[in-house]
Structure formats: structure tokens, C-alpha cells
Tab-separated table of C-alpha atoms and ligand atoms in Angstrom:
chain	number	residue	atom	x	y	z
A	15	VAL	CA	0.000	0.000	0.000
A	16	ASN	CA	1.304	3.446	-0.913
A	17	ARG	CA	1.294	5.215	2.422
A	18	LEU	CA	0.471	8.540	0.798
A	19	GLU	CA	-2.781	7.060	-0.468
A	20	THR	CA	-3.874	6.336	3.101
A	21	SER	CA	-6.536	8.708	4.353
A	22	ILE	CA	-6.566	9.680	8.016
A	23	ASN	CA	-9.109	11.326	10.275
A	24	LEU	CA	-7.763	13.200	13.269
A	25	PHE	CA	-10.527	13.546	15.838
A	26	ASN	CA	-11.169	14.696	19.412
A	27	LEU	CA	-9.065	17.848	19.117
A	28	LYS	CA	-9.021	21.631	19.236
A	29	ALA	CA	-7.453	23.105	16.118
A	30	PHE	CA	-5.832	26.494	15.525
A	31	TYR	CA	-7.792	27.155	12.354
A	32	ALA	CA	-8.748	30.416	10.597
A	33	GLY	CA	-7.390	32.515	13.466
A	34	ARG	CA	-9.413	30.694	16.141
A	35	ILE	CA	-9.090	27.648	18.325
A	36	SER	CA	-12.123	25.439	17.819
A	37	SER	CA	-13.251	21.842	18.281
A	38	CYS	CA	-13.257	19.975	14.981
A	39	GLY	CA	-11.793	17.063	13.055
A	40	ILE	CA	-9.245	16.994	10.229
A	41	HIS	CA	-9.438	14.732	7.189
A	42	ILE	CA	-6.082	14.050	5.525
A	43	GLU	CA	-5.735	12.582	2.069
A	44	GLY	CA	-2.730	12.214	-0.232
A	45	GLY	CA	-0.486	13.975	2.283
A	46	ARG	CA	-2.677	17.079	2.329
A	47	ILE	CA	-5.437	18.446	4.521
A	48	ALA	CA	-8.595	17.667	2.574
A	49	ARG	CA	-11.217	18.871	5.025
A	50	ILE	CA	-11.574	20.574	8.398
A	51	ALA	CA	-15.081	20.182	9.793
A	52	LYS	CA	-17.180	18.964	12.681
A	53	GLU	CA	-16.172	15.385	13.360
A	54	THR	CA	-19.568	14.059	12.310
A	55	ASN	CA	-19.195	15.768	8.910
A	56	LEU	CA	-15.823	14.222	7.995
A	57	PRO	CA	-15.704	11.641	5.203
A	58	PRO	CA	-14.691	8.092	6.252
A	59	ALA	CA	-10.936	7.362	6.433
A	60	ASP	CA	-8.609	4.319	6.396
A	61	ARG	CA	-7.240	5.301	9.778
A	62	ARG	CA	-8.607	7.271	12.729
A	63	ILE	CA	-6.335	8.926	15.281
A	64	ASP	CA	-7.686	10.137	18.623
A	65	CYS	CA	-5.908	13.394	19.547
A	66	GLY	CA	-7.034	13.177	23.170
A	67	GLY	CA	-8.750	16.575	23.183
A	68	HIS	CA	-5.391	18.280	22.689
A	69	LEU	CA	-4.403	21.398	20.735
A	70	VAL	CA	-3.612	20.816	17.060
A	71	ILE	CA	-1.507	23.452	15.291
A	72	PRO	CA	0.285	23.723	11.954
A	73	GLY	CA	3.632	21.897	11.993
A	74	LEU	CA	6.219	24.311	13.364
A	75	ILE	CA	8.667	25.950	10.936
A	76	ASP	CA	12.156	26.916	12.084
A	77	CYS	CA	13.899	29.232	9.626
A	78	HIS	CA	17.224	29.138	11.519
A	79	VAL	CA	18.875	25.791	12.284
A	80	HIS	CA	22.369	24.381	11.931
A	81	LEU	CA	21.982	20.725	10.980
A	82	ARG	CA	25.785	20.493	10.406
A	83	ASP	CA	26.567	17.082	8.790
A	84	LEU	CA	29.478	16.756	6.264
A	85	GLY	CA	32.696	17.643	8.124
A	86	PHE	CA	30.720	18.493	11.276
A	87	SER	CA	28.635	15.328	11.415
A	88	TYR	CA	30.114	14.608	14.856
A	89	LYS	CA	28.081	17.637	16.085
A	90	GLU	CA	24.852	16.768	14.230
A	91	ASP	CA	23.723	15.189	10.981
A	92	PHE	CA	20.615	15.428	8.830
A	93	TYR	CA	19.038	12.439	10.594
A	94	THR	CA	19.686	13.446	14.216
A	95	GLY	CA	18.944	17.123	13.538
A	96	THR	CA	15.623	16.386	11.868
A	97	ALA	CA	14.775	13.812	14.572
A	98	ALA	CA	15.320	16.618	17.103
A	99	ALA	CA	13.015	18.781	14.968
A	100	ALA	CA	10.275	16.128	14.901
A	101	ALA	CA	10.613	15.597	18.658
A	102	GLY	CA	10.174	19.340	19.160
A	103	GLY	CA	7.093	19.575	16.911
A	104	PHE	CA	8.933	21.107	13.923
A	105	THR	CA	7.997	19.792	10.471
A	106	SER	CA	10.120	22.154	8.337
A	107	VAL	CA	13.531	23.676	9.005
A	108	LEU	CA	15.866	25.937	7.015
A	109	ASP	CA	19.504	24.921	7.375
A	110	MET	CA	22.373	27.397	7.687
A	111	PRO	CA	25.391	27.293	5.342
A	112	ASN	CA	28.349	27.567	7.788
A	113	THR	CA	29.231	23.900	7.394
A	114	SER	CA	32.499	22.246	6.449
A	115	PRO	CA	32.675	22.861	3.504
A	116	PRO	CA	30.317	25.875	3.486
A	117	THR	CA	27.276	25.926	1.186
A	118	ASP	CA	28.754	28.590	-1.073
A	119	SER	CA	28.348	27.279	-4.621
A	120	PRO	CA	25.598	25.688	-6.734
A	121	GLN	CA	27.533	22.399	-6.619
A	122	ARG	CA	27.719	22.369	-2.811
A	123	LEU	CA	24.048	23.269	-2.490
A	124	ALA	CA	23.170	20.345	-4.769
A	125	GLU	CA	25.372	17.975	-2.714
A	126	LYS	CA	23.743	19.055	0.543
A	127	MET	CA	20.267	18.635	-0.900
A	128	ALA	CA	21.112	15.114	-2.062
A	129	LEU	CA	22.514	14.154	1.342
A	130	ALA	CA	19.545	15.631	3.245
A	131	GLN	CA	17.150	13.843	0.899
A	132	ARG	CA	18.612	10.507	2.015
A	133	LYS	CA	18.619	11.237	5.765
A	134	ALA	CA	16.003	13.806	6.792
A	135	ILE	CA	12.711	12.872	8.467
A	136	VAL	CA	11.183	16.363	8.339
A	137	ASN	CA	11.286	18.879	5.474
A	138	VAL	CA	14.569	20.725	4.988
A	139	GLY	CA	15.348	23.867	2.983
A	140	PHE	CA	18.667	25.683	2.648
A	141	HIS	CA	20.210	29.091	3.134
A	142	VAL	CA	23.492	29.646	1.274
A	143	ALA	CA	26.712	31.519	2.009
A	144	PRO	CA	28.066	34.263	-0.283
A	145	PRO	CA	29.708	32.491	-3.276
A	146	SER	CA	33.094	33.644	-4.624
A	147	ASP	CA	31.330	34.561	-7.843
A	148	PRO	CA	28.347	36.788	-6.904
A	149	ALA	CA	26.548	35.725	-10.086
A	150	ASP	CA	26.226	32.234	-8.577
A	151	LEU	CA	23.570	33.646	-6.218
A	152	SER	CA	21.011	33.661	-9.054
A	153	ARG	CA	21.891	30.072	-9.914
A	154	MET	CA	21.517	28.954	-6.305
A	155	ARG	CA	18.221	30.825	-6.036
A	156	LEU	CA	16.903	28.987	-9.104
A	157	ASN	CA	18.094	25.711	-7.612
A	158	GLY	CA	16.100	26.337	-4.429
A	159	ALA	CA	18.085	28.456	-1.938
A	160	PHE	CA	15.850	30.356	0.508
A	161	SER	CA	18.267	33.196	1.271
A	162	CYS	CA	21.877	34.246	1.357
A	163	LYS	CA	23.194	34.370	4.916
A	164	PHE	CA	25.545	37.223	5.787
A	165	TYR	CA	27.502	36.330	8.893
A	166	LEU	CA	28.966	39.699	9.815
A	167	LEU	CA	30.920	38.396	12.799
A	168	LYS	CA	33.519	36.379	10.874
A	169	PRO	CA	33.845	35.570	7.176
A	170	MET	CA	32.279	32.253	6.202
A	171	GLY	CA	34.278	30.881	3.278
A	172	ASN	CA	36.500	33.354	1.415
A	173	VAL	CA	34.226	36.347	0.936
A	174	GLU	CA	34.877	39.262	3.330
A	175	VAL	CA	31.302	40.564	3.606
A	176	ARG	CA	32.201	42.754	6.573
A	177	HIS	CA	33.684	45.344	4.200
A	178	PRO	CA	30.971	47.784	3.082
A	179	ASP	CA	31.862	47.622	-0.630
A	180	VAL	CA	31.788	43.839	-0.710
A	181	LEU	CA	28.546	43.781	1.281
A	182	ARG	CA	26.996	46.291	-1.124
A	183	ASP	CA	27.893	44.158	-4.179
A	184	TYR	CA	26.418	41.004	-2.668
A	185	LEU	CA	23.257	42.696	-1.409
A	186	ARG	CA	22.726	44.104	-4.907
A	187	GLU	CA	23.139	40.599	-6.322
A	188	CYS	CA	20.558	39.297	-3.806
A	189	ARG	CA	18.119	41.889	-5.082
A	190	ARG	CA	18.750	40.807	-8.688
A	191	ALA	CA	18.285	37.173	-7.717
A	192	LYS	CA	15.042	38.082	-5.870
A	193	MET	CA	16.526	36.440	-2.831
A	194	PRO	CA	16.244	37.576	0.798
A	195	ALA	CA	19.444	38.558	2.620
A	196	THR	CA	19.551	36.929	6.063
A	197	ILE	CA	21.769	38.841	8.474
A	198	HIS	CA	23.699	37.923	11.630
A	199	ALA	CA	24.118	41.497	12.861
A	200	GLU	CA	27.266	41.943	14.948
A	201	ASP	CA	30.077	44.316	14.071
A	202	GLY	CA	32.742	41.619	13.643
A	203	LEU	CA	35.662	43.886	12.699
A	204	VAL	CA	35.364	45.925	15.892
A	205	ILE	CA	34.685	42.875	18.093
A	206	GLU	CA	37.738	41.121	16.639
A	207	ARG	CA	39.959	44.142	17.342
A	208	GLN	CA	38.712	44.411	20.928
A	209	LEU	CA	39.285	40.734	21.651
A	210	ALA	CA	42.725	40.749	19.970
A	211	ALA	CA	43.855	43.596	22.234
A	212	SER	CA	43.789	41.216	25.185
A	213	SER	CA	46.978	39.254	25.807
A	214	SER	CA	45.405	36.775	28.246
A	215	ALA	CA	42.479	34.348	27.924
A	216	ILE	CA	39.140	36.041	27.172
A	217	THR	CA	36.993	35.923	30.289
A	218	LEU	CA	33.209	36.032	30.064
A	219	LYS	CA	33.319	39.637	31.199
A	220	ARG	CA	35.648	40.640	28.364
A	221	PHE	CA	33.628	38.624	25.865
A	222	LEU	CA	30.466	40.499	26.850
A	223	GLN	CA	32.306	43.841	26.726
A	224	ALA	CA	33.021	43.152	23.047
A	225	HIS	CA	29.741	41.476	22.019
A	226	THR	CA	27.558	44.412	23.054
A	227	PRO	CA	24.032	45.464	22.026
A	228	GLU	CA	25.813	48.447	20.485
A	229	ALA	CA	27.801	46.110	18.171
A	230	GLU	CA	24.503	44.556	17.051
A	231	TYR	CA	22.992	47.983	16.433
A	232	ARG	CA	25.999	49.290	14.442
A	233	SER	CA	26.008	46.215	12.233
A	234	ALA	CA	22.236	46.329	11.563
A	235	LYS	CA	22.520	50.035	10.774
A	236	ALA	CA	25.332	49.420	8.279
A	237	VAL	CA	23.241	46.769	6.502
A	238	LEU	CA	20.192	49.017	6.296
A	239	GLU	CA	22.274	51.873	4.907
A	240	THR	CA	23.893	49.567	2.359
A	241	ALA	CA	20.870	47.585	1.189
A	242	GLY	CA	18.941	49.496	-1.438
A	243	VAL	CA	15.173	49.777	-1.411
A	244	GLY	CA	13.854	46.548	-2.854
A	245	THR	CA	16.291	44.246	-1.060
A	246	LYS	CA	14.464	41.924	1.278
A	247	VAL	CA	16.357	41.788	4.583
A	248	HIS	CA	15.763	39.337	7.430
A	249	PHE	CA	17.596	39.895	10.715
A	250	CYS	CA	18.417	36.756	12.693
A	251	HIS	CA	18.175	36.599	16.519
A	252	ILE	CA	17.714	40.259	17.440
A	253	THR	CA	18.598	40.766	21.110
A	254	SER	CA	18.280	44.452	21.988
A	255	CYS	CA	15.664	47.173	21.867
A	256	LYS	CA	17.936	49.657	20.108
A	257	ALA	CA	18.284	47.341	17.098
A	258	LEU	CA	14.547	46.631	17.217
A	259	GLU	CA	13.714	50.330	17.111
A	260	LEU	CA	16.027	50.768	14.129
A	261	ILE	CA	14.328	47.859	12.336
A	262	GLY	CA	10.898	49.255	13.209
A	263	ARG	CA	11.744	52.607	11.603
A	264	ALA	CA	13.217	50.979	8.484
A	265	ARG	CA	10.093	48.837	7.965
A	266	ARG	CA	8.301	51.922	6.649
A	267	LYS	CA	10.408	51.996	3.506
A	268	MET	CA	11.930	48.518	3.160
A	269	ARG	CA	10.869	44.899	3.209
A	270	ILE	CA	12.290	43.856	6.556
A	271	SER	CA	11.661	41.071	9.023
A	272	CYS	CA	13.363	39.890	12.186
A	273	GLU	CA	13.448	36.928	14.517
A	274	VAL	CA	14.031	36.285	18.200
A	275	THR	CA	15.206	33.067	19.873
A	276	PRO	CA	13.730	31.376	22.960
A	277	HIS	CA	17.091	31.664	24.757
A	278	HIS	CA	17.158	35.446	24.401
A	279	LEU	CA	13.593	35.533	25.771
A	280	LEU	CA	14.457	33.310	28.748
A	281	LEU	CA	18.047	33.854	29.833
A	282	ASN	CA	19.987	36.905	30.972
A	283	ASP	CA	23.701	37.596	31.435
A	284	ARG	CA	23.597	36.585	35.118
A	285	GLU	CA	22.314	33.155	34.160
A	286	LEU	CA	25.042	32.895	31.537
A	287	GLU	CA	27.553	33.586	34.304
A	288	ARG	CA	25.946	30.965	36.560
A	289	ILE	CA	25.492	28.248	33.894
A	290	GLY	CA	28.764	28.949	32.090
A	291	PRO	CA	29.845	28.074	28.534
A	292	VAL	CA	26.908	25.699	27.848
A	293	ALA	CA	24.761	28.870	27.684
A	294	LEU	CA	27.222	30.680	25.420
A	295	THR	CA	25.802	31.809	22.110
A	296	VAL	CA	26.316	34.726	19.714
A	297	PRO	CA	24.954	37.283	20.027
A	298	PRO	CA	25.078	36.510	23.761
A	299	VAL	CA	22.096	36.629	26.106
A	300	ARG	CA	21.630	40.147	27.479
A	301	PRO	CA	21.017	41.961	30.768
A	302	GLU	CA	17.573	41.406	32.314
A	303	MET	CA	16.268	44.785	31.125
A	304	GLU	CA	16.821	43.833	27.462
A	305	ARG	CA	15.186	40.437	27.985
A	306	GLN	CA	12.088	42.103	29.429
A	307	ARG	CA	11.960	44.468	26.456
A	308	LEU	CA	12.185	41.576	23.985
A	309	LEU	CA	9.163	39.950	25.657
A	310	VAL	CA	7.253	43.216	25.382
A	311	ALA	CA	8.282	43.530	21.711
A	312	CYS	CA	6.856	40.032	21.066
A	313	GLN	CA	3.606	41.032	22.774
A	314	ARG	CA	3.375	44.157	20.607
A	315	GLY	CA	3.970	42.273	17.372
A	316	SER	CA	7.293	44.001	16.571
A	317	ILE	CA	9.036	40.660	16.010
A	318	ASP	CA	8.010	38.526	13.050
A	319	VAL	CA	9.447	35.119	13.763
A	320	LEU	CA	10.537	32.849	16.606
A	321	ALA	CA	13.530	30.753	15.499
A	322	THR	CA	15.689	28.441	17.575
A	323	ASP	CA	19.145	29.031	16.057
A	324	HIS	CA	19.606	25.316	16.882
A	325	ALA	CA	23.423	25.198	16.968
A	326	PRO	CA	24.690	21.863	18.318
A	327	HIS	CA	28.307	21.291	19.376
A	328	SER	CA	30.077	18.411	21.092
A	329	LEU	CA	30.343	18.841	24.862
A	330	SER	CA	34.149	19.176	24.752
A	331	GLU	CA	33.815	22.147	22.380
A	332	LYS	CA	31.552	23.827	24.950
A	333	LEU	CA	34.114	23.675	27.754
A	334	GLY	CA	37.114	25.885	28.471
A	335	GLU	CA	38.356	29.074	30.053
A	336	ASP	CA	38.795	31.284	26.984
A	337	TYR	CA	35.377	32.503	25.854
A	338	SER	CA	36.684	33.498	22.424
A	339	LYS	CA	37.590	29.824	21.805
A	340	ILE	CA	34.510	28.106	23.297
A	341	ALA	CA	32.009	27.053	20.606
A	342	ALA	CA	28.999	29.379	20.729
A	343	GLY	CA	25.559	27.858	20.203
A	344	ILE	CA	22.644	26.126	21.908
A	345	ALA	CA	20.673	23.098	20.692
A	346	GLY	CA	17.149	24.517	20.709
A	347	LEU	CA	14.803	22.383	18.598
A	348	GLU	CA	13.639	20.134	21.439
A	349	THR	CA	13.086	22.874	24.016
A	350	ALA	CA	11.672	25.815	22.014
A	351	LEU	CA	7.962	24.983	22.085
A	352	PRO	CA	7.806	23.864	25.758
A	353	LEU	CA	9.761	26.972	26.817
A	354	VAL	CA	7.548	29.452	24.980
A	355	LEU	CA	4.351	27.624	26.008
A	356	THR	CA	5.531	27.996	29.598
A	357	LEU	CA	5.928	31.762	28.993
A	358	VAL	CA	2.348	31.717	27.666
A	359	LYS	CA	1.146	29.926	30.821
A	360	LYS	CA	2.884	32.589	32.894
A	361	GLY	CA	1.113	35.321	30.959
A	362	ARG	CA	4.304	36.725	29.423
A	363	LEU	CA	3.305	35.839	25.835
A	364	ARG	CA	-0.029	35.232	24.098
A	365	LEU	CA	-0.760	31.858	22.515
A	366	LYS	CA	-2.034	32.846	19.057
A	367	PRO	CA	0.804	35.241	18.131
A	368	VAL	CA	3.332	32.701	19.419
A	369	ILE	CA	1.871	29.983	17.184
A	370	GLU	CA	1.944	32.371	14.220
A	371	MET	CA	5.574	33.317	14.910
A	372	LEU	CA	6.399	29.600	14.746
A	373	THR	CA	4.267	28.727	11.693
A	374	SER	CA	2.585	31.133	9.244
A	375	LYS	CA	5.049	34.009	9.754
A	376	PRO	CA	8.261	32.141	8.847
A	377	ALA	CA	6.363	30.605	5.883
A	378	GLN	CA	5.459	34.127	4.699
A	379	VAL	CA	8.906	35.636	5.286
A	380	PHE	CA	10.710	32.926	3.308
A	381	GLY	CA	7.989	31.956	0.825
A	382	ILE	CA	7.455	28.378	1.984
A	383	ARG	CA	4.537	27.143	-0.050
A	384	ASN	CA	1.437	25.406	1.361
A	385	LYS	CA	2.750	25.300	4.914
A	386	GLY	CA	2.343	27.079	8.230
A	387	VAL	CA	-1.455	27.024	8.290
A	388	LEU	CA	-4.206	24.480	8.771
A	389	ARG	CA	-6.550	24.803	5.798
A	390	PRO	CA	-7.930	22.529	3.109
A	391	GLY	CA	-5.288	22.114	0.390
A	392	ALA	CA	-2.313	22.781	2.694
A	393	ASP	CA	0.276	20.067	3.283
A	394	ALA	CA	-0.691	17.864	6.231
A	395	ASP	CA	2.244	19.034	8.364
A	396	ILE	CA	0.618	19.016	11.787
A	397	THR	CA	1.706	19.121	15.433
A	398	VAL	CA	-0.405	17.915	18.354
A	399	VAL	CA	0.396	19.676	21.624
A	400	ASP	CA	-0.496	18.726	25.178
A	401	THR	CA	-0.627	22.248	26.621
A	402	ARG	CA	-1.131	20.992	30.176
A	403	ARG	CA	1.707	18.465	30.341
A	404	ARG	CA	4.231	19.294	33.050
A	405	PHE	CA	7.705	17.862	32.614
A	406	LYS	CA	11.383	18.531	33.201
A	407	ILE	CA	13.760	19.106	30.300
A	408	ARG	CA	16.322	16.291	30.182
A	409	ALA	CA	19.119	17.090	27.739
A	410	SER	CA	20.457	13.531	28.066
A	411	GLU	CA	17.265	12.371	26.287
A	412	PHE	CA	17.611	14.714	23.294
A	413	LYS	CA	17.518	13.215	19.791
A	414	SER	CA	20.123	15.843	18.891
A	415	LYS	CA	23.744	14.746	19.216
A	416	ALA	CA	24.224	17.752	21.527
A	417	LYS	CA	22.999	16.336	24.822
A	418	HIS	CA	23.481	19.508	26.816
A	419	SER	CA	21.379	22.623	27.252
A	420	PRO	CA	21.262	25.699	29.481
A	421	PHE	CA	17.647	24.616	30.131
A	422	ASP	CA	18.547	21.138	31.395
A	423	GLY	CA	16.384	20.444	34.449
A	424	TRP	CA	13.961	23.325	33.790
A	425	SER	CA	10.277	22.644	34.478
A	426	CYS	CA	7.939	23.294	31.555
A	427	ILE	CA	4.213	23.202	30.939
A	428	GLY	CA	3.262	22.097	27.422
A	429	ARG	CA	4.812	19.546	25.114
A	430	PRO	CA	4.385	18.342	21.513
A	431	ILE	CA	3.076	14.760	21.547
A	432	MET	CA	2.565	13.954	17.860
A	433	THR	CA	4.198	15.336	14.709
A	434	PHE	CA	2.866	14.631	11.209
A	435	VAL	CA	4.819	15.399	8.031
A	436	ALA	CA	2.746	15.211	4.832
A	437	GLY	CA	0.179	13.137	6.703
A	438	ARG	CA	2.733	10.661	8.066
A	439	LEU	CA	3.129	10.312	11.805
A	440	VAL	CA	6.881	10.899	12.319
A	441	MET	CA	6.884	11.379	16.126
A	442	ASP	CA	4.491	9.761	18.558
A	443	HIS	CA	4.913	10.629	22.263
A	444	GLY	CA	8.669	11.057	21.883
A	445	GLU	CA	9.143	7.979	19.727
A	446	MET	CA	10.543	8.345	16.193
A	447	MET	CA	8.205	6.674	13.693
A	448	ALA	CA	9.873	7.732	10.432
A	449	ASN	CA	12.721	6.305	8.405
A	450	PRO	CA	15.640	8.450	7.208
A	451	GLY	CA	14.794	10.023	3.862
A	452	GLU	CA	11.073	10.527	4.445
A	453	GLY	CA	11.402	14.326	4.706
A	454	ALA	CA	11.199	16.443	1.561
A	455	ILE	CA	13.582	19.090	0.239
A	456	LEU	CA	11.923	22.498	0.347
A	457	ARG	CA	12.248	25.076	-2.409
A	458	PRO	CA	10.912	28.635	-2.309
A	459	LYS	CA	7.732	29.717	-4.104
B	3	LIG	ZN1	22.818	30.567	13.665
């Protein structure tokens, strides 16, 4: 039997559908949602799945993950990274290009797509790094790249995008290729100079004195001044209100979007000091005042997207005394939804905007077709969430190869219990149900 031909009825559920949460059933056929209606009005199906009265939302979309693989497969690979996604309720992820080798040519993009096609269990799309030949951006766009990532902290590959002239050329090429520019905003040239001035090991204090909110602001400002009108710019993991205000003003004349991560909404610099390098990420978590302002910005709708910046490393790479040498990054796919649902329970965020920031908004920003909403005709990428489940985060049980987290031991309320990709149940109460290669490669609209 062709599994895609199987029809399924999901029943006994509350769905986030047409902007409301209502009791209904969902009929899935051929991997798509065929009907959403009162249970008694659904057509018969080959299989019926009781959703236990739980909340059913569109499969989560994470536009910022590092699935690693290739030379970094000891940190994560396309199977373990997408298993972590499925466990966390994510059905589509966009992978970052800072791999070994980087995704900086049409050939390398094609190789990564082929490898992911064999291993992934959720849908995977790709961002690319600036290619040596700027004209290759158009080729990579045609072949399915979602954006070009500009990592302004350190060059990725051999293109020095931190220099304004180089940045200008590549941003212009993005515009020609009708491709969004995705920006890690930190003024890398200044940060590098400040850290190099120190003759001894970089302490956390010195690290934070270099990686300031001001460095984020300066970098974002330089991008906005360089990108012409018509360039679509997406800012990754914004951490400070000054950068947010700048982005808010620029929205009036440019196509701009920005994202925030769960760790910047939940941790402050004191917790980084207490937890140590496992909580180290760039840009770093900020003083409490900035964290509070980010939560308010989410409530006001000034932030488009919630993204995890899932950035797994081996434990040994996360240890050490010199903060400029410790690998920065947090594995976030398996903790994101429980953490933000807990913020919702505490009244710090509202449920509907949070769901949209994890589903329809990233689909809109990056042009991911037929996903991010529950509606007839959309792909049956669906996540079932037990919003009342209390549990403790156990990093040792992660599907990710990175079995450490600054949130290890935290108590959460709310957990994804079933994940469907194209109508196939890929995660059932923490158990992986899919085989490697069942995920699809995503290409932009
Ligand atoms: Zn990242």
C-alpha cells in the first residue's frame, strides 16, 4: 500500500484554524489536509487517530537551524537534527550554510540537498553563504536556496562581507536574484579588534564587553544603509531594543523582518555567568532589562518570527576558560515549544501570536509554499500539543547529538506529543516513527 494514499481522520481535538481555536476534526488525504469540519461531517478514512482533546496546530517551521553534517557530522547530521526537529514539533527547518565545507556554490548546495534527501525525516530547505562569484547567487536561487546568509561576525568561506563595498555588491546581487538577505548582525571587525587587544584568555566579562548590544545595532545600521530599497532583509536573533527600534523605523520603507530566539527571551547575562559556557551563544544573552523588552516587543507584534538558532556542538567544544575559543551555540529544537508555552502559561506571551511566529510568519517571510497554516489544500504538516503536560527538560534524552542545554532540568508546561509530516506520523509521544529520507527538500515559491 502506498502510504500517501492512506486517508486519516484526526478527531477529538481543538485546532488552531482560521485565526481561532475550535473543536473539529481533520481529514487528511494524499499527504494534504482535505477537510476541516465537525467530526460528524468528515468523510470516512482508512485510519482514525484520537488526539485526546489536545491542541492541534500547523507543523512548526524553524527558519534558523544548523543541521551540520558533512565535516561536522560529529556535532549533528541530517538524521539526528531532523529527529530533534520532529521531537520538538517542527515539520520544516531551514539549514544554515556555515558547514564544512560551506554551502557557497551551486555544486555544494546540490550535494547538501542530495545528502539531506537521504537522511532527513522532516522537510529541509537551505540558506546559502556568499559564493566567490556573486553571479552564482542567481543560480543557487533557481536551484532552491531560501536566502543568502551574511555572517557579519567572521567571514564564512573566502568572501569578506564585513567590508561595506563587498557587502553592497552582494546585497545588490541578492536583489537581482530576488533572494532575501539573512543577516547575523554583529560588528565583527570591531569585536575582533577588541578581543585581539587582550593578551590573556578572554573571560566572560571581556567577551560580553566586546559582544555588546551596540555592536549589534551598528552592524544592523550598516546593513540598512547599504541595502537598497527593494532588497528583502531578514535579521536573525535580534537581542536588543535599540536594534529593534532601528528595524521598526526601516520597515516603513523597506521589506524587513526579524526573529528572536527562545534563549534570548528566557536567559539573561547573570544566568550565563551561573550556567557557564553551555549557555554561550552569539549574540550573547543580554542583561535582564533587554530580555524584558524583547518579551514586550513580542507582545506588541514588533518581532516577526521565533527561530531556535539550533546550533549543536560536542560537549568538549563547549568547555574551556577562553570565551573566544569556546564554541557558541545552543541546541534549541527540542526545548523551544515547551519553553515558549511555559511563557504563555505565565502570561508573558499570548498563545495565538506565538503559534503564528512559529508557523505562518516564517512561511510568509521565506515563501514556503502550502505550509504554516491548517486549511484545506495545505500540506498535512501538523503538530499535536499537550498544553497541560508538566515535565522537566532532560538534555540527556535529546535526539540531537548535543545532549546539553542551558535549560537542562527546567520545568515546563506544554509539550508536543505527535508530529505529522505530509500526513505521516513521524513522532508519537517522543518515539521516532519515520525512516531516514522521508522528509522532503523544500524550495521557495
Ligand atoms: Zn545561527
